[in-house]
Amino acid sequence: MSKINESLQELLTVDGAMCAALVDYNSGMMLGSAGQGVDLDIAAGGNTEVVRAKIKTIKMLGLTSTIEDILITLSDQIHLIRPLASDRELFVYYVLNKSGNLALARRKLKQVEGELKV
């Protein structure tokens, strides 16, 4: 698990990054986390429902696309949810404050995704 936490810690090097977690889509449980500012236990479970709802909608629409990421913008935060390409049953939940650079965050997330092997 320390390799997971080290990879998640890399996400926090982006300006404005607050926290990140690797979450199991089936159970809603965290496999690792880094940072602070959001209750990641609650966020892991809640965002599992977001991913499930989006996957269900994609299936109902008959689309063959997969989710690259889900972006949620709040008045003071940016939340990114990214299923892993290597294991669609896992996703990274990544939170930045509004001053964060979304383009850099997405780039870093894609880079770190390759390191997150369970």
JSON list of C-alpha atoms in Angstrom, two decimals:
[
{"chain": "A", "resi": 1, "resn": "MET", "atom": "CA", "xyz": [0.00, 0.00, 0.00]},
{"chain": "A", "resi": 2, "resn": "SER", "atom": "CA", "xyz": [2.92, 2.38, 0.54]},
{"chain": "A", "resi": 3, "resn": "LYS", "atom": "CA", "xyz": [3.55, 2.51, -3.25]},
{"chain": "A", "resi": 4, "resn": "ILE", "atom": "CA", "xyz": [-0.08, 3.56, -3.73]},
{"chain": "A", "resi": 5, "resn": "ASN", "atom": "CA", "xyz": [0.22, 6.27, -1.10]},
{"chain": "A", "resi": 6, "resn": "GLU", "atom": "CA", "xyz": [3.52, 7.47, -2.62]},
{"chain": "A", "resi": 7, "resn": "SER", "atom": "CA", "xyz": [1.89, 7.75, -6.05]},
{"chain": "A", "resi": 8, "resn": "LEU", "atom": "CA", "xyz": [-1.08, 9.62, -4.59]},
{"chain": "A", "resi": 9, "resn": "GLN", "atom": "CA", "xyz": [1.33, 11.91, -2.74]},
{"chain": "A", "resi": 10, "resn": "GLU", "atom": "CA", "xyz": [2.80, 12.86, -6.14]},
{"chain": "A", "resi": 11, "resn": "LEU", "atom": "CA", "xyz": [-0.57, 14.33, -7.09]},
{"chain": "A", "resi": 12, "resn": "LEU", "atom": "CA", "xyz": [-0.23, 16.78, -4.23]},
{"chain": "A", "resi": 13, "resn": "THR", "atom": "CA", "xyz": [2.78, 18.42, -5.93]},
{"chain": "A", "resi": 14, "resn": "VAL", "atom": "CA", "xyz": [0.42, 20.28, -8.27]},
{"chain": "A", "resi": 15, "resn": "ASP", "atom": "CA", "xyz": [-0.33, 23.81, -7.08]},
{"chain": "A", "resi": 16, "resn": "GLY", "atom": "CA", "xyz": [-3.69, 23.90, -5.34]},
{"chain": "A", "resi": 17, "resn": "ALA", "atom": "CA", "xyz": [-3.89, 20.13, -4.79]},
{"chain": "A", "resi": 18, "resn": "MET", "atom": "CA", "xyz": [-5.58, 19.21, -1.51]},
{"chain": "A", "resi": 19, "resn": "CYS", "atom": "CA", "xyz": [-6.02, 15.44, -1.40]},
{"chain": "A", "resi": 20, "resn": "ALA", "atom": "CA", "xyz": [-6.37, 12.26, -3.43]},
{"chain": "A", "resi": 21, "resn": "ALA", "atom": "CA", "xyz": [-7.54, 8.69, -2.93]},
{"chain": "A", "resi": 22, "resn": "LEU", "atom": "CA", "xyz": [-7.55, 5.41, -4.81]},
{"chain": "A", "resi": 23, "resn": "VAL", "atom": "CA", "xyz": [-11.01, 3.85, -4.49]},
{"chain": "A", "resi": 24, "resn": "ASP", "atom": "CA", "xyz": [-12.43, 0.41, -5.23]},
{"chain": "A", "resi": 25, "resn": "TYR", "atom": "CA", "xyz": [-15.53, 0.92, -7.38]},
{"chain": "A", "resi": 26, "resn": "ASN", "atom": "CA", "xyz": [-17.23, -2.27, -6.15]},
{"chain": "A", "resi": 27, "resn": "SER", "atom": "CA", "xyz": [-17.02, -1.59, -2.43]},
{"chain": "A", "resi": 28, "resn": "GLY", "atom": "CA", "xyz": [-16.47, 2.17, -2.21]},
{"chain": "A", "resi": 29, "resn": "MET", "atom": "CA", "xyz": [-13.48, 1.50, 0.05]},
{"chain": "A", "resi": 30, "resn": "MET", "atom": "CA", "xyz": [-10.22, 3.43, -0.17]},
{"chain": "A", "resi": 31, "resn": "LEU", "atom": "CA", "xyz": [-7.06, 1.54, -1.02]},
{"chain": "A", "resi": 32, "resn": "GLY", "atom": "CA", "xyz": [-4.85, 4.53, -0.28]},
{"chain": "A", "resi": 33, "resn": "SER", "atom": "CA", "xyz": [-4.98, 8.26, 0.34]},
{"chain": "A", "resi": 34, "resn": "ALA", "atom": "CA", "xyz": [-2.89, 11.41, 0.64]},
{"chain": "A", "resi": 35, "resn": "GLY", "atom": "CA", "xyz": [-3.54, 14.96, 1.75]},
{"chain": "A", "resi": 36, "resn": "GLN", "atom": "CA", "xyz": [-6.35, 16.57, 3.69]},
{"chain": "A", "resi": 37, "resn": "GLY", "atom": "CA", "xyz": [-9.23, 19.01, 3.42]},
{"chain": "A", "resi": 38, "resn": "VAL", "atom": "CA", "xyz": [-12.01, 16.55, 2.55]},
{"chain": "A", "resi": 39, "resn": "ASP", "atom": "CA", "xyz": [-13.25, 13.54, 4.53]},
{"chain": "A", "resi": 40, "resn": "LEU", "atom": "CA", "xyz": [-11.96, 10.96, 2.05]},
{"chain": "A", "resi": 41, "resn": "ASP", "atom": "CA", "xyz": [-13.88, 8.06, 3.63]},
{"chain": "A", "resi": 42, "resn": "ILE", "atom": "CA", "xyz": [-17.18, 9.81, 2.95]},
{"chain": "A", "resi": 43, "resn": "ALA", "atom": "CA", "xyz": [-16.01, 11.05, -0.46]},
{"chain": "A", "resi": 44, "resn": "ALA", "atom": "CA", "xyz": [-14.91, 7.56, -1.54]},
{"chain": "A", "resi": 45, "resn": "GLY", "atom": "CA", "xyz": [-18.34, 6.08, -0.91]},
{"chain": "A", "resi": 46, "resn": "GLY", "atom": "CA", "xyz": [-20.23, 9.02, -2.36]},
{"chain": "A", "resi": 47, "resn": "ASN", "atom": "CA", "xyz": [-18.17, 9.22, -5.51]},
{"chain": "A", "resi": 48, "resn": "THR", "atom": "CA", "xyz": [-18.55, 5.49, -6.04]},
{"chain": "A", "resi": 49, "resn": "GLU", "atom": "CA", "xyz": [-22.25, 6.25, -6.52]},
{"chain": "A", "resi": 50, "resn": "VAL", "atom": "CA", "xyz": [-21.38, 9.00, -9.03]},
{"chain": "A", "resi": 51, "resn": "VAL", "atom": "CA", "xyz": [-19.30, 6.56, -11.08]},
{"chain": "A", "resi": 52, "resn": "ARG", "atom": "CA", "xyz": [-21.98, 3.86, -10.90]},
{"chain": "A", "resi": 53, "resn": "ALA", "atom": "CA", "xyz": [-24.66, 6.29, -12.06]},
{"chain": "A", "resi": 54, "resn": "LYS", "atom": "CA", "xyz": [-22.57, 7.45, -15.00]},
{"chain": "A", "resi": 55, "resn": "ILE", "atom": "CA", "xyz": [-21.70, 3.90, -16.07]},
{"chain": "A", "resi": 56, "resn": "LYS", "atom": "CA", "xyz": [-25.39, 2.95, -15.87]},
{"chain": "A", "resi": 57, "resn": "THR", "atom": "CA", "xyz": [-26.35, 5.97, -17.99]},
{"chain": "A", "resi": 58, "resn": "ILE", "atom": "CA", "xyz": [-23.70, 5.16, -20.60]},
{"chain": "A", "resi": 59, "resn": "LYS", "atom": "CA", "xyz": [-25.07, 1.61, -20.86]},
{"chain": "A", "resi": 60, "resn": "MET", "atom": "CA", "xyz": [-28.68, 2.82, -21.10]},
{"chain": "A", "resi": 61, "resn": "LEU", "atom": "CA", "xyz": [-27.68, 5.15, -23.93]},
{"chain": "A", "resi": 62, "resn": "GLY", "atom": "CA", "xyz": [-26.04, 2.25, -25.74]},
{"chain": "A", "resi": 63, "resn": "LEU", "atom": "CA", "xyz": [-22.67, 4.01, -25.88]},
{"chain": "A", "resi": 64, "resn": "THR", "atom": "CA", "xyz": [-19.44, 2.05, -26.20]},
{"chain": "A", "resi": 65, "resn": "SER", "atom": "CA", "xyz": [-17.33, 4.86, -24.73]},
{"chain": "A", "resi": 66, "resn": "THR", "atom": "CA", "xyz": [-15.54, 4.59, -21.41]},
{"chain": "A", "resi": 67, "resn": "ILE", "atom": "CA", "xyz": [-15.18, 7.32, -18.81]},
{"chain": "A", "resi": 68, "resn": "GLU", "atom": "CA", "xyz": [-11.90, 9.21, -19.10]},
{"chain": "A", "resi": 69, "resn": "ASP", "atom": "CA", "xyz": [-12.68, 11.42, -16.14]},
{"chain": "A", "resi": 70, "resn": "ILE", "atom": "CA", "xyz": [-15.56, 13.12, -14.37]},
{"chain": "A", "resi": 71, "resn": "LEU", "atom": "CA", "xyz": [-15.14, 16.77, -13.45]},
{"chain": "A", "resi": 72, "resn": "ILE", "atom": "CA", "xyz": [-17.13, 18.36, -10.65]},
{"chain": "A", "resi": 73, "resn": "THR", "atom": "CA", "xyz": [-16.60, 22.06, -10.00]},
{"chain": "A", "resi": 74, "resn": "LEU", "atom": "CA", "xyz": [-17.71, 23.59, -6.73]},
{"chain": "A", "resi": 75, "resn": "SER", "atom": "CA", "xyz": [-17.58, 27.26, -5.80]},
{"chain": "A", "resi": 76, "resn": "ASP", "atom": "CA", "xyz": [-14.18, 26.78, -4.13]},
{"chain": "A", "resi": 77, "resn": "GLN", "atom": "CA", "xyz": [-12.92, 23.36, -5.26]},
{"chain": "A", "resi": 78, "resn": "ILE", "atom": "CA", "xyz": [-12.34, 21.16, -8.30]},
{"chain": "A", "resi": 79, "resn": "HIS", "atom": "CA", "xyz": [-13.00, 17.42, -7.99]},
{"chain": "A", "resi": 80, "resn": "LEU", "atom": "CA", "xyz": [-11.69, 14.94, -10.55]},
{"chain": "A", "resi": 81, "resn": "ILE", "atom": "CA", "xyz": [-12.72, 11.29, -10.69]},
{"chain": "A", "resi": 82, "resn": "ARG", "atom": "CA", "xyz": [-10.66, 9.11, -13.03]},
{"chain": "A", "resi": 83, "resn": "PRO", "atom": "CA", "xyz": [-11.19, 5.36, -13.49]},
{"chain": "A", "resi": 84, "resn": "LEU", "atom": "CA", "xyz": [-7.90, 3.57, -14.07]},
{"chain": "A", "resi": 85, "resn": "ALA", "atom": "CA", "xyz": [-7.38, 2.39, -17.65]},
{"chain": "A", "resi": 86, "resn": "SER", "atom": "CA", "xyz": [-5.51, -0.66, -16.31]},
{"chain": "A", "resi": 87, "resn": "ASP", "atom": "CA", "xyz": [-8.26, -1.65, -13.86]},
{"chain": "A", "resi": 88, "resn": "ARG", "atom": "CA", "xyz": [-11.72, -0.16, -14.44]},
{"chain": "A", "resi": 89, "resn": "GLU", "atom": "CA", "xyz": [-12.80, -1.30, -10.97]},
{"chain": "A", "resi": 90, "resn": "LEU", "atom": "CA", "xyz": [-10.57, 1.36, -9.40]},
{"chain": "A", "resi": 91, "resn": "PHE", "atom": "CA", "xyz": [-10.71, 5.13, -9.66]},
{"chain": "A", "resi": 92, "resn": "VAL", "atom": "CA", "xyz": [-8.69, 8.06, -8.40]},
{"chain": "A", "resi": 93, "resn": "TYR", "atom": "CA", "xyz": [-10.53, 10.82, -6.59]},
{"chain": "A", "resi": 94, "resn": "TYR", "atom": "CA", "xyz": [-8.52, 14.06, -6.71]},
{"chain": "A", "resi": 95, "resn": "VAL", "atom": "CA", "xyz": [-9.40, 17.41, -5.08]},
{"chain": "A", "resi": 96, "resn": "LEU", "atom": "CA", "xyz": [-7.89, 20.81, -5.80]},
{"chain": "A", "resi": 97, "resn": "ASN", "atom": "CA", "xyz": [-8.81, 24.22, -4.53]},
{"chain": "A", "resi": 98, "resn": "LYS", "atom": "CA", "xyz": [-10.22, 26.60, -7.13]},
{"chain": "A", "resi": 99, "resn": "SER", "atom": "CA", "xyz": [-6.82, 28.25, -7.63]},
{"chain": "A", "resi": 100, "resn": "GLY", "atom": "CA", "xyz": [-5.45, 24.91, -8.88]},
{"chain": "A", "resi": 101, "resn": "ASN", "atom": "CA", "xyz": [-4.50, 24.45, -12.52]},
{"chain": "A", "resi": 102, "resn": "LEU", "atom": "CA", "xyz": [-6.94, 21.94, -14.02]},
{"chain": "A", "resi": 103, "resn": "ALA", "atom": "CA", "xyz": [-4.77, 21.23, -17.07]},
{"chain": "A", "resi": 104, "resn": "LEU", "atom": "CA", "xyz": [-1.71, 20.46, -14.95]},
{"chain": "A", "resi": 105, "resn": "ALA", "atom": "CA", "xyz": [-3.80, 18.38, -12.55]},
{"chain": "A", "resi": 106, "resn": "ARG", "atom": "CA", "xyz": [-5.19, 16.25, -15.39]},
{"chain": "A", "resi": 107, "resn": "ARG", "atom": "CA", "xyz": [-1.72, 15.81, -16.85]},
{"chain": "A", "resi": 108, "resn": "LYS", "atom": "CA", "xyz": [-0.27, 14.76, -13.49]},
{"chain": "A", "resi": 109, "resn": "LEU", "atom": "CA", "xyz": [-3.20, 12.43, -12.86]},
{"chain": "A", "resi": 110, "resn": "LYS", "atom": "CA", "xyz": [-2.63, 10.68, -16.18]},
{"chain": "A", "resi": 111, "resn": "GLN", "atom": "CA", "xyz": [1.08, 10.33, -15.35]},
{"chain": "A", "resi": 112, "resn": "VAL", "atom": "CA", "xyz": [0.45, 8.94, -11.87]},
{"chain": "A", "resi": 113, "resn": "GLU", "atom": "CA", "xyz": [-2.27, 6.61, -13.12]},
{"chain": "A", "resi": 114, "resn": "GLY", "atom": "CA", "xyz": [0.41, 4.49, -14.78]},
{"chain": "A", "resi": 115, "resn": "GLU", "atom": "CA", "xyz": [2.12, 4.01, -11.42]},
{"chain": "A", "resi": 116, "resn": "LEU", "atom": "CA", "xyz": [-1.03, 2.84, -9.61]},
{"chain": "A", "resi": 117, "resn": "LYS", "atom": "CA", "xyz": [-0.87, -0.92, -9.99]},
{"chain": "A", "resi": 118, "resn": "VAL", "atom": "CA", "xyz": [-2.66, -3.00, -7.37]}
]
